Coordinates of C-alpha atoms in Angstrom, one line a residue:
Chain A
M271 CA -60.5 43.3 -89.9
Q272 CA -61.4 45.6 -92.8
M273 CA -59.1 48.3 -93.9
N274 CA -61.4 51.1 -92.8
D275 CA -62.3 49.8 -89.3
W276 CA -62.6 52.9 -87.2
Y277 CA -63.7 51.0 -84.2
P278 CA -62.0 47.6 -83.9
S279 CA -63.4 45.2 -81.3
R280 CA -63.2 41.5 -80.5
V281 CA -59.8 41.3 -82.3
D282 CA -57.4 41.7 -79.3
H283 CA -56.7 40.0 -76.1
Q284 CA -56.6 43.3 -74.2
P285 CA -59.7 45.5 -73.8
R286 CA -59.1 49.1 -74.9
I287 CA -60.9 52.4 -74.6
L288 CA -60.8 54.4 -77.9
K289 CA -61.9 58.0 -78.4
R290 CA -65.1 58.4 -80.4
K291 CA -64.1 59.6 -83.9
D292 CA -67.6 60.7 -85.0
P293 CA -69.7 63.7 -84.0
V294 CA -72.7 63.1 -81.8
L295 CA -74.9 65.7 -83.6
H296 CA -74.6 65.3 -87.3
G297 CA -75.2 67.5 -90.3
D298 CA -74.9 71.2 -90.4
E299 CA -75.7 73.3 -87.4
Q300 CA -78.0 75.8 -89.2
S301 CA -80.5 73.2 -90.4
R302 CA -80.3 71.4 -87.1
N303 CA -81.3 74.5 -85.2
K304 CA -84.6 74.6 -87.1
G305 CA -86.0 72.1 -84.6
P306 CA -88.1 70.3 -83.4
F307 CA -85.6 69.7 -80.6
T308 CA -84.6 72.9 -78.8
P309 CA -80.9 73.9 -78.5
E310 CA -81.0 72.8 -74.8
Q311 CA -82.3 69.4 -75.7
L312 CA -79.6 69.0 -78.4
D313 CA -76.9 70.1 -75.9
F314 CA -78.2 67.6 -73.4
F315 CA -78.1 64.7 -75.9
D316 CA -74.7 65.8 -77.1
K317 CA -73.3 65.8 -73.6
N318 CA -75.0 62.8 -72.1
G319 CA -75.9 60.5 -75.0
F320 CA -79.6 60.2 -74.2
L321 CA -82.8 62.2 -73.8
L322 CA -86.0 61.2 -72.0
L323 CA -89.2 62.7 -73.3
E324 CA -91.9 62.2 -70.7
N325 CA -95.5 61.6 -71.8
F326 CA -94.6 61.7 -75.4
F327 CA -97.5 59.4 -76.3
S328 CA -101.1 59.8 -75.2
A329 CA -102.7 57.2 -72.9
E330 CA -104.8 56.0 -75.9
E331 CA -101.7 55.4 -78.0
V332 CA -100.1 53.5 -75.1
E333 CA -103.2 51.4 -74.7
G334 CA -103.3 50.5 -78.4
M335 CA -99.6 49.5 -78.4
K336 CA -100.1 47.4 -75.2
K337 CA -103.1 45.6 -76.7
D338 CA -100.9 44.7 -79.7
L339 CA -98.1 43.6 -77.4
D340 CA -100.4 41.3 -75.6
R341 CA -101.8 39.9 -78.8
L342 CA -98.4 39.2 -80.2
W343 CA -97.3 37.6 -77.0
K344 CA -100.3 35.2 -77.2
E345 CA -100.0 34.6 -80.9
N346 CA -96.3 33.7 -80.6
R347 CA -96.3 31.5 -77.5
F348 CA -95.5 28.4 -79.5
N349 CA -93.9 30.1 -82.5
D350 CA -90.3 28.9 -83.0
S351 CA -89.3 31.4 -85.6
P352 CA -86.0 33.0 -85.0
E353 CA -87.6 36.4 -84.5
I354 CA -89.0 35.2 -81.2
I355 CA -86.3 35.3 -78.5
R356 CA -87.0 33.6 -75.2
E357 CA -85.7 34.2 -71.7
P358 CA -82.3 32.5 -70.9
D359 CA -83.8 30.3 -68.1
S360 CA -87.4 29.8 -69.4
E361 CA -89.6 29.7 -72.4
A362 CA -91.2 33.1 -71.6
I363 CA -90.9 35.5 -74.5
R364 CA -88.1 38.0 -74.0
S365 CA -88.2 39.8 -77.3
I366 CA -90.0 39.8 -80.6
F367 CA -88.2 41.3 -83.6
D368 CA -89.4 42.8 -86.7
A369 CA -93.0 43.5 -85.7
H370 CA -93.0 46.7 -87.7
R371 CA -93.0 44.7 -90.9
K372 CA -96.1 42.7 -89.9
N373 CA -98.1 44.8 -87.6
E374 CA -99.9 47.9 -89.0
R375 CA -99.7 50.0 -85.8
F376 CA -95.9 49.4 -85.4
N377 CA -95.4 50.1 -89.1
R378 CA -97.1 53.4 -88.7
L379 CA -95.1 54.1 -85.5
V380 CA -91.7 54.0 -87.2
R381 CA -93.0 56.5 -89.8
D382 CA -94.5 58.8 -87.2
S383 CA -93.1 62.2 -88.1
R384 CA -93.0 63.3 -84.4
I385 CA -90.2 60.7 -84.1
T386 CA -88.6 60.7 -87.5
D387 CA -88.3 64.5 -87.6
R388 CA -86.4 64.4 -84.4
I389 CA -84.1 61.6 -85.4
A390 CA -83.4 63.2 -88.7
Q391 CA -82.5 66.4 -86.8
L392 CA -80.0 64.4 -84.7
L393 CA -78.5 62.4 -87.5
G394 CA -78.5 65.2 -90.1
S395 CA -79.8 63.1 -93.0
D396 CA -82.6 60.8 -94.1
V397 CA -82.9 57.8 -91.8
Y398 CA -84.2 54.2 -92.0
V399 CA -85.0 51.5 -89.5
H400 CA -82.0 49.4 -88.7
Q401 CA -83.8 47.2 -86.1
F402 CA -87.2 46.9 -84.4
R403 CA -88.0 44.8 -81.4
I404 CA -90.5 44.5 -78.6
N405 CA -89.0 43.7 -75.2
Y406 CA -91.3 42.1 -72.6
K407 CA -89.2 41.7 -69.5
P408 CA -92.0 40.0 -67.6
G409 CA -92.5 40.5 -63.8
F410 CA -90.7 38.1 -61.4
T411 CA -88.6 36.3 -64.0
G412 CA -87.2 39.0 -66.5
K413 CA -83.5 38.6 -66.6
E414 CA -80.9 41.3 -66.8
F415 CA -79.4 42.8 -70.0
Q416 CA -75.6 43.1 -69.4
W417 CA -73.9 46.5 -70.1
H418 CA -73.3 47.0 -73.8
S419 CA -72.9 49.5 -76.5
D420 CA -75.4 48.7 -79.3
F421 CA -73.0 50.1 -81.8
E422 CA -70.3 47.6 -80.8
T423 CA -72.6 44.8 -81.9
W424 CA -73.9 46.5 -85.0
H425 CA -70.4 47.4 -86.1
V426 CA -68.9 44.0 -85.5
E427 CA -71.8 41.7 -86.4
D428 CA -73.8 43.9 -88.9
G429 CA -71.2 46.1 -90.5
M430 CA -72.4 49.5 -89.4
P431 CA -69.3 51.5 -90.2
R432 CA -69.7 54.7 -88.1
M433 CA -71.5 56.1 -85.1
R434 CA -74.5 57.7 -86.7
A435 CA -77.6 55.9 -85.4
V436 CA -80.1 56.6 -82.6
S437 CA -82.2 54.1 -80.6
C438 CA -85.8 54.8 -79.5
S439 CA -87.4 53.1 -76.5
I440 CA -91.0 53.6 -75.8
L441 CA -92.0 52.8 -72.2
L442 CA -95.2 50.8 -72.3
T443 CA -95.3 50.1 -68.6
D444 CA -94.4 52.6 -65.8
N445 CA -90.6 52.2 -65.3
H446 CA -89.9 52.3 -61.6
S447 CA -86.5 51.9 -60.0
Y448 CA -87.7 48.5 -59.0
N449 CA -88.8 46.8 -62.2
G450 CA -85.6 46.6 -64.1
P451 CA -85.5 50.0 -65.8
L452 CA -82.9 50.9 -68.4
M453 CA -79.7 52.3 -66.9
L454 CA -77.3 54.4 -68.9
I455 CA -73.8 55.8 -68.2
P456 CA -74.0 59.5 -69.1
G457 CA -71.1 60.5 -71.4
S458 CA -70.1 57.0 -72.2
H459 CA -71.1 57.5 -75.9
R460 CA -67.9 59.6 -76.3
H461 CA -65.7 56.5 -75.8
F462 CA -65.6 53.2 -77.6
V463 CA -64.8 50.1 -75.5
S464 CA -63.0 47.7 -77.6
C465 CA -64.0 44.2 -76.3
I466 CA -62.0 41.1 -76.1
G467 CA -62.8 37.7 -77.6
E468 CA -63.8 36.5 -81.0
T469 CA -67.4 36.4 -82.3
P470 CA -68.6 32.8 -82.6
D471 CA -70.5 31.8 -85.7
N472 CA -74.3 32.5 -85.5
H473 CA -73.6 34.4 -82.2
F474 CA -77.0 36.2 -82.4
K475 CA -78.9 33.0 -81.7
H476 CA -77.5 32.9 -78.2
S477 CA -76.6 36.5 -77.6
L478 CA -80.2 37.8 -77.9
R479 CA -81.1 35.5 -74.9
K480 CA -77.9 36.2 -73.0
Q481 CA -75.0 38.3 -74.2
E482 CA -71.5 36.9 -73.5
V483 CA -69.3 38.2 -76.3
G484 CA -69.1 41.9 -77.0
V485 CA -69.5 42.5 -73.2
P486 CA -67.2 45.3 -72.0
D487 CA -64.7 44.4 -69.4
P488 CA -65.2 45.5 -65.7
D489 CA -62.3 47.9 -65.7
S490 CA -63.5 49.9 -68.7
L491 CA -67.1 50.0 -67.2
T492 CA -65.7 51.2 -63.9
W493 CA -63.7 53.8 -65.7
L494 CA -66.8 55.0 -67.5
Y495 CA -69.0 54.9 -64.4
K496 CA -66.5 56.9 -62.4
R497 CA -66.7 59.7 -65.0
G498 CA -70.4 59.6 -65.6
G499 CA -72.3 57.7 -62.9
I500 CA -75.4 55.9 -63.7
Y501 CA -78.7 57.4 -64.9
T502 CA -81.8 55.2 -64.2
A503 CA -84.4 55.9 -66.8
T504 CA -87.6 55.8 -64.7
G505 CA -90.7 57.3 -66.2
S506 CA -94.4 56.7 -66.8
A507 CA -95.8 54.6 -69.6
G508 CA -95.8 56.7 -72.8
S509 CA -92.4 58.2 -72.3
L510 CA -89.9 58.1 -75.1
L511 CA -86.2 57.5 -74.4
L512 CA -83.8 58.3 -77.2
F513 CA -80.2 57.2 -76.9
E514 CA -77.1 57.4 -79.0
C515 CA -76.0 54.1 -80.6
N516 CA -72.8 54.0 -78.5
T517 CA -74.2 54.9 -75.1
M518 CA -73.3 52.2 -72.6
H519 CA -76.5 50.8 -71.1
G520 CA -78.0 47.7 -69.4
S521 CA -80.7 46.7 -67.0
A522 CA -80.9 44.6 -63.9
G523 CA -83.4 41.7 -63.7
N524 CA -87.0 42.3 -62.8
I525 CA -88.2 40.5 -59.7
S526 CA -91.1 42.8 -59.1
P527 CA -94.6 41.7 -60.1
L528 CA -94.8 44.6 -62.6
P529 CA -93.6 43.8 -66.2
R530 CA -91.3 46.3 -67.9
S531 CA -92.3 46.2 -71.5
N532 CA -91.1 48.5 -74.2
V533 CA -90.9 48.9 -77.9
F534 CA -87.4 49.5 -79.1
F535 CA -86.3 50.6 -82.6
V536 CA -83.2 52.1 -84.1
F537 CA -82.7 54.6 -86.9
N538 CA -79.6 54.6 -88.9
S539 CA -78.5 57.4 -91.2
V540 CA -78.8 56.5 -94.9
E541 CA -75.3 58.0 -95.2
N542 CA -74.1 55.3 -92.8
A543 CA -75.1 52.3 -94.9
L544 CA -74.0 48.9 -93.7
E545 CA -70.8 47.3 -95.0
K546 CA -69.6 43.8 -94.5
P547 CA -69.6 42.9 -90.8
F548 CA -66.3 43.9 -89.2
S549 CA -66.0 40.4 -87.7
G550 CA -65.3 39.1 -91.2
Q551 CA -68.2 36.7 -90.7
S552 CA -71.5 36.5 -92.6
P553 CA -74.0 39.2 -91.7
R554 CA -76.7 38.3 -89.2
P555 CA -80.1 37.5 -90.7
D556 CA -82.5 40.2 -91.6
F557 CA -84.3 40.8 -88.4
P558 CA -81.7 41.7 -85.8
G559 CA -79.6 43.9 -88.0
Q560 CA -81.1 45.1 -91.3
P561 CA -81.6 46.2 -94.0
H562 CA -78.2 45.1 -95.3
A563 CA -77.0 46.1 -98.8
A564 CA -76.9 42.5 -99.7
N565 CA -80.4 41.9 -98.5
P566 CA -83.4 41.7 -100.8
R567 CA -85.7 43.2 -98.2
A568 CA -83.6 46.3 -97.8
G569 CA -85.9 48.2 -100.3
Q570 CA -88.9 47.9 -98.0
D571 CA -87.5 50.1 -95.3
K572 CA -86.5 52.8 -97.7
L573 CA -90.1 53.9 -97.6
I574 CA -89.7 55.2 -94.1
R575 CA -86.7 57.4 -94.9
T576 CA -87.5 61.0 -94.1
K577 CA -86.1 64.3 -95.3
V578 CA -84.6 66.6 -92.8
Chain B
M78 CA -96.7 19.6 -38.7
Q79 CA -96.6 20.3 -35.0
M80 CA -99.8 20.7 -33.0
N81 CA -99.1 24.4 -32.3
D82 CA -98.1 25.5 -35.8
W83 CA -99.6 29.0 -36.0
Y84 CA -98.1 29.6 -39.5
P85 CA -98.2 26.4 -41.5
S86 CA -96.1 26.6 -44.8
R87 CA -94.8 24.1 -47.3
V88 CA -97.4 21.6 -46.3
D89 CA -100.1 22.2 -49.0
H90 CA -100.4 22.1 -52.7
Q91 CA -102.1 25.5 -52.7
P92 CA -100.5 28.7 -51.6
R93 CA -102.6 30.6 -49.0
I94 CA -102.4 34.1 -47.4
L95 CA -103.0 33.9 -43.6
K96 CA -103.6 36.8 -41.3
R97 CA -100.8 37.6 -38.9
K98 CA -101.7 36.3 -35.4
D99 CA -99.0 38.2 -33.5
P100 CA -98.6 41.9 -32.7
V101 CA -95.9 43.9 -34.5
L102 CA -95.0 45.9 -31.4
H103 CA -94.6 43.6 -28.4
G104 CA -94.6 44.1 -24.7
D105 CA -96.6 46.8 -22.8
E106 CA -97.2 50.1 -24.3
Q107 CA -96.1 52.1 -21.3
S108 CA -92.6 50.8 -21.2
R109 CA -92.4 50.9 -25.0
N110 CA -93.1 54.6 -24.9
K111 CA -90.0 55.3 -22.8
G112 CA -87.9 55.2 -26.0
P113 CA -85.4 55.4 -27.6
F114 CA -87.8 55.2 -30.6
T115 CA -90.3 58.0 -30.8
P116 CA -94.0 57.2 -31.0
E117 CA -93.9 58.3 -34.7
Q118 CA -91.1 55.8 -35.5
L119 CA -93.0 53.1 -33.7
D120 CA -96.1 53.8 -35.7
F121 CA -94.2 53.8 -38.9
F122 CA -92.6 50.4 -38.1
D123 CA -96.0 49.1 -37.0
K124 CA -97.7 50.1 -40.2
N125 CA -95.0 49.4 -42.7
G126 CA -92.9 46.7 -41.2
F127 CA -89.5 48.5 -41.6
L128 CA -87.7 51.7 -40.6
L129 CA -84.6 53.2 -42.2
L130 CA -82.3 55.2 -39.9
E131 CA -80.0 57.3 -42.1
N132 CA -76.4 58.0 -41.0
F133 CA -76.8 55.8 -37.9
F134 CA -73.1 54.9 -37.9
S135 CA -70.3 57.4 -38.2
A136 CA -67.9 57.4 -41.2
E137 CA -65.2 56.0 -39.0
E138 CA -67.4 53.1 -37.9
V139 CA -68.3 52.3 -41.5
E140 CA -64.6 52.4 -42.5
G141 CA -63.7 50.0 -39.7
M142 CA -66.5 47.5 -40.7
K143 CA -65.5 47.7 -44.4
K144 CA -61.9 47.0 -43.5
D145 CA -63.0 43.9 -41.7
L146 CA -65.3 42.9 -44.5
D147 CA -62.4 43.1 -47.0
R148 CA -60.1 41.2 -44.7
L149 CA -62.7 38.4 -44.2
W150 CA -63.3 38.3 -48.0
K151 CA -59.6 37.8 -48.6
E152 CA -59.1 35.3 -45.7
N153 CA -62.0 33.1 -46.9
R154 CA -61.4 33.1 -50.6
F155 CA -60.4 29.4 -50.5
N156 CA -62.3 28.5 -47.3
D157 CA -64.8 25.7 -47.9
S158 CA -66.5 25.8 -44.5
P159 CA -70.2 25.8 -44.7
E160 CA -70.4 29.3 -43.3
I161 CA -69.0 30.7 -46.5
I162 CA -71.8 30.9 -49.1
R163 CA -70.9 31.5 -52.8
E164 CA -72.7 33.1 -55.7
P165 CA -75.0 30.6 -57.6
D166 CA -73.0 31.1 -60.9
S167 CA -69.5 31.7 -59.6
E168 CA -67.2 31.1 -56.7
A169 CA -67.4 34.7 -55.6
I170 CA -68.4 35.0 -51.9
R171 CA -72.0 35.9 -51.5
S172 CA -72.3 35.7 -47.7
I173 CA -70.3 34.9 -44.6
F174 CA -72.2 33.7 -41.6
D175 CA -71.4 33.8 -38.0
A176 CA -68.6 36.5 -38.1
H177 CA -69.9 37.9 -34.8
R178 CA -68.6 34.9 -33.0
K179 CA -65.1 35.2 -34.4
N180 CA -64.5 38.9 -35.1
E181 CA -64.2 41.3 -32.2
R182 CA -65.7 44.3 -34.0
F183 CA -68.8 42.4 -35.0
N184 CA -69.1 40.8 -31.6
R185 CA -69.2 44.3 -30.1
L186 CA -71.6 45.4 -32.8
V187 CA -74.4 43.0 -31.9
R188 CA -74.1 44.2 -28.2
D189 CA -74.2 47.9 -29.1
S190 CA -76.8 49.4 -26.9
R191 CA -77.8 51.9 -29.6
I192 CA -79.1 48.9 -31.4
T193 CA -80.2 46.5 -28.7
D194 CA -82.1 49.1 -26.8
R195 CA -84.2 49.8 -29.9
I196 CA -84.7 46.2 -30.7
A197 CA -85.7 45.4 -27.1
Q198 CA -88.2 48.3 -27.3
L199 CA -89.8 46.8 -30.4
L200 CA -89.8 43.2 -29.1
G201 CA -90.8 44.0 -25.5
S202 CA -88.3 41.6 -23.9
D203 CA -84.7 40.6 -23.7
V204 CA -83.3 39.6 -27.1
Y205 CA -80.6 37.4 -28.5
V206 CA -78.9 37.1 -31.9
H207 CA -80.7 34.5 -34.1
Q208 CA -78.5 34.9 -37.1
F209 CA -75.5 37.0 -38.3
R210 CA -74.2 37.3 -41.8
I211 CA -72.2 39.6 -44.1
N212 CA -73.6 39.9 -47.6
Y213 CA -71.2 41.0 -50.3
K214 CA -73.3 41.4 -53.5
P215 CA -70.3 42.2 -55.6
G216 CA -70.5 44.6 -58.5
F217 CA -71.3 43.3 -62.0
T218 CA -72.1 39.7 -60.9
G219 CA -74.2 39.9 -57.7
K220 CA -77.3 37.9 -58.2
E221 CA -80.8 38.6 -57.0
F222 CA -82.4 37.5 -53.7
Q223 CA -85.9 36.3 -54.6
W224 CA -88.8 37.7 -52.6
H225 CA -89.2 36.0 -49.2
S226 CA -90.3 36.4 -45.6
D227 CA -87.4 35.6 -43.4
F228 CA -89.8 34.3 -40.8
E229 CA -91.2 31.7 -43.2
T230 CA -87.8 30.1 -43.3
W231 CA -87.0 30.5 -39.7
H232 CA -90.3 29.0 -38.7
V233 CA -90.2 26.0 -41.1
E234 CA -86.5 25.3 -41.0
D235 CA -85.4 26.6 -37.6
G236 CA -88.5 26.2 -35.5
M237 CA -89.1 29.9 -34.6
P238 CA -92.7 29.6 -33.3
R239 CA -94.0 33.2 -33.5
M240 CA -93.4 36.5 -35.2
R241 CA -91.3 38.3 -32.7
A242 CA -87.9 39.0 -34.3
V243 CA -86.4 42.0 -36.1
S244 CA -83.7 42.1 -38.7
C245 CA -81.0 44.7 -38.9
S246 CA -79.2 45.6 -42.1
I247 CA -76.2 48.0 -42.0
L248 CA -75.5 49.5 -45.3
L249 CA -71.7 49.5 -45.8
T250 CA -71.8 50.9 -49.4
D251 CA -74.1 53.6 -50.7
N252 CA -77.3 51.9 -51.8
H253 CA -78.5 53.4 -55.0
S254 CA -81.5 52.4 -57.0
Y255 CA -79.0 50.8 -59.4
N256 CA -76.8 48.5 -57.4
G257 CA -79.4 46.0 -56.2
P258 CA -80.7 47.7 -53.1
L259 CA -83.1 45.9 -50.7
M260 CA -86.7 46.2 -51.8
L261 CA -89.6 45.8 -49.3
I262 CA -93.3 45.5 -49.6
P263 CA -94.8 47.9 -47.0
G264 CA -97.5 46.3 -44.9
S265 CA -96.6 42.8 -46.0
H266 CA -95.6 41.8 -42.5
R267 CA -99.3 41.7 -41.6
H268 CA -99.9 38.7 -43.8
F269 CA -98.3 35.3 -43.8
V270 CA -97.8 33.7 -47.3
S271 CA -98.0 30.0 -46.8
C272 CA -95.8 28.6 -49.5
I273 CA -96.2 25.4 -51.5
G274 CA -93.7 22.5 -51.7
E275 CA -91.9 20.4 -49.2
T276 CA -88.5 21.3 -47.7
P277 CA -85.8 19.0 -49.1
D278 CA -83.2 17.6 -46.6
N279 CA -80.3 19.9 -46.0
H280 CA -82.1 22.6 -48.0
F281 CA -80.0 25.4 -46.5
K282 CA -76.9 24.2 -48.4
H283 CA -78.5 25.2 -51.7
S284 CA -81.0 27.8 -50.6
L285 CA -78.4 30.2 -49.3
R286 CA -77.0 30.4 -52.8
K287 CA -80.3 30.4 -54.5
Q288 CA -83.7 30.1 -52.9
E289 CA -86.2 27.8 -54.6
V290 CA -88.4 26.4 -51.8
G291 CA -90.1 28.8 -49.4
V292 CA -90.6 31.2 -52.3
P293 CA -94.0 32.9 -52.3
D294 CA -96.2 32.3 -55.3
P295 CA -96.6 35.1 -57.9
D296 CA -100.3 35.7 -57.1
S297 CA -99.7 36.2 -53.4
L298 CA -96.8 38.6 -54.2
T299 CA -99.0 40.5 -56.6
W300 CA -101.7 40.7 -54.0
L301 CA -99.3 42.2 -51.5
Y302 CA -97.7 44.5 -54.0
K303 CA -101.1 45.9 -55.0
R304 CA -101.8 46.8 -51.4
G305 CA -98.4 48.2 -50.4
G306 CA -96.3 48.9 -53.5
I307 CA -92.6 48.5 -53.3
Y308 CA -90.2 50.6 -51.1
T309 CA -86.6 50.7 -52.4
A310 CA -84.2 51.1 -49.4
T311 CA -81.7 53.5 -50.9
G312 CA -79.4 55.4 -48.5
S313 CA -75.8 56.2 -47.8
A314 CA -73.3 53.9 -46.2
G315 CA -73.8 53.9 -42.4
S316 CA -77.5 53.8 -42.5
L317 CA -79.4 51.1 -40.5
L318 CA -82.4 49.4 -41.9
L319 CA -84.6 47.6 -39.4
F320 CA -87.3 45.3 -40.7
E321 CA -89.9 43.0 -39.1
C322 CA -89.2 39.3 -39.5
N323 CA -92.2 38.7 -41.7
T324 CA -91.8 41.7 -44.0
M325 CA -91.6 40.5 -47.6
H326 CA -88.4 41.6 -49.2
G327 CA -85.9 40.8 -52.0
S328 CA -83.4 42.5 -54.2
A329 CA -82.5 42.4 -57.9
G330 CA -79.1 41.5 -59.2
N331 CA -76.3 44.1 -59.2
I332 CA -74.9 44.7 -62.7
S333 CA -73.4 48.1 -61.6
P334 CA -69.7 48.4 -60.9
L335 CA -70.4 49.3 -57.3
P336 CA -70.8 46.5 -54.7
R337 CA -73.7 46.5 -52.3
S338 CA -72.3 45.1 -49.1
N339 CA -74.1 45.0 -45.9
V340 CA -74.0 43.4 -42.4
F341 CA -77.2 41.6 -41.6
F342 CA -78.2 40.3 -38.2
V343 CA -81.4 39.2 -36.5
F344 CA -82.6 39.5 -33.0
N345 CA -85.2 37.2 -31.6
S346 CA -87.1 37.6 -28.4
V347 CA -86.0 35.3 -25.6
E348 CA -89.7 34.7 -25.1
N349 CA -89.9 33.2 -28.6
A350 CA -87.3 30.4 -28.1
L351 CA -86.9 28.0 -31.0
E352 CA -88.8 24.7 -31.0
K353 CA -88.4 21.8 -33.3
P354 CA -88.5 22.9 -37.0
F355 CA -92.0 23.0 -38.2
S356 CA -90.9 21.0 -41.3
G357 CA -90.5 18.0 -39.0
Q358 CA -86.9 17.8 -40.2
S359 CA -83.6 18.2 -38.3
P360 CA -82.7 21.8 -37.4
R361 CA -80.3 23.5 -39.7
P362 CA -76.7 23.7 -38.3
D363 CA -75.7 26.4 -35.9
F364 CA -74.8 29.3 -38.2
P365 CA -77.8 30.0 -40.3
G366 CA -80.4 29.6 -37.6
Q367 CA -79.3 29.5 -34.0
P368 CA -78.9 29.2 -31.1
H369 CA -81.3 26.3 -30.9
A370 CA -82.3 24.8 -27.6
A371 CA -80.7 21.5 -28.6
N372 CA -77.5 23.3 -29.5
P373 CA -74.5 23.4 -27.2
R374 CA -73.4 26.8 -28.4
A375 CA -76.7 28.4 -27.5
G376 CA -75.3 29.6 -24.2
Q377 CA -72.8 31.9 -25.9
D378 CA -75.3 34.2 -27.3
K379 CA -77.1 34.6 -24.0
L380 CA -74.4 37.1 -23.2
I381 CA -75.9 39.6 -25.5
R382 CA -79.4 39.5 -24.2
T383 CA -80.4 43.0 -23.1
K384 CA -82.9 44.2 -20.6
V385 CA -85.6 46.5 -21.8

């Protein structure tokens, strides 16, 4: 454990619930109130830890992204690079990481000022992309994502010191209650669930298929659920869901015929630069948790920093 | 395959969709119109293959059933009888069969004229209990039930010749969109999906934990879904869901903290008595698919036959 570990996890035999020590809305209020989010939207995000923006992208934009998703799926069917994550029970592609570095459309996407202006407003600083992935969740066979706080993993495995990051999920298929939509626990971002267990070496190789360490305990989840309930993020293709890095979320499997694909990327504040992983282990490779200070590629993503 | 197999399944290498050869509402219209179901409810059931009756049971009745559910769970924790089915990945109880033969409350339940009168109205004859089970679907770990038509299994494995049975599911916990509620494909009861594959010996021992044979193919499911969509049976504890024996249904896993328990039982028409299983194999034992003509216990369930 490092000296300055504000959110210790996977170090104890007992789970614990710690109070969040960081604000949810960062920076000074005056510049935050300049928009683009309205004060009501900011309040909602502050209170609940997420915000769903329906019909954020046009039908044409959605079509374009879906075309590229299909193309990447086909191109990577037999690709055994570590950026290609497969379903736990089959060889179907579950996620593709890092597409924003290789695909022009997705590279443009993470620089889109409609998004970055809003993220910078929430985080009160310049921001950069910490992670980018496409999630396929195919019909019939897409498996569940267990409950987790993204921050818990990024903190322990990537060395993200504080809670000052926001995730974006673009719905590329209609998300119904029945095709495994994202579920979030409102208000859960205000508590940090310190998980039990130690992080195995190279944990990411397994955890991206099926998470087993860094999974909150049932009692803590029940405690959060009793306070906040569960919000099911249903919405039509083209909606944008923003959620705070510590908001507890997960999704059930998808047995419906309809896939539930999305593009998922995370912005971190440049004032929240990564340190050494709090697990004491080596940082994960570039694609699931970058750019890291020690990483030669880090420079690339500076390009997409944006001024508040 | 028997000579009079109206709905062949698991006999071919190609899946097929056959038209339903039986009516959905049985018996003569005049006596059917005497109630208790209204003509609108009958039409709805005829068209969609299910009917949800909200708040059918009082809060006291629900509490009583839940108490017995909890008791049976505790009593059977280490019971290795074949009526106790466990989750595919753990030893948590998934289902308990046959409780109506041992538990007074559930024995009364399957004779409750509020239910049997309605079932007899739909099936146009006296009826008897073909199967009774409690499904626990615990929070966090409850696994999915893959899409299936109950009739397909009862036909192939139990020898139920025709489509003239109705399933009852009593919701004992609130069924939200997020705790793995039953999902049904409206209108699917009008088509029979002939599945591929052969039934292994003693299939039930495995299939009740995790179904792998008698599972409809993705193309047929997509075809049904495109015609009917998916109805998610959410409702409060105490609701009664009736569905036609051939209605395609399934449910996703339950990662929420809230269990999704129900009591599930099936009435078959006495005019649809079981024959030899259409798989050509021995009938399943008593509890998942009875009473069978060849079975000494069959007499017991005659008691609950009811006159239209």
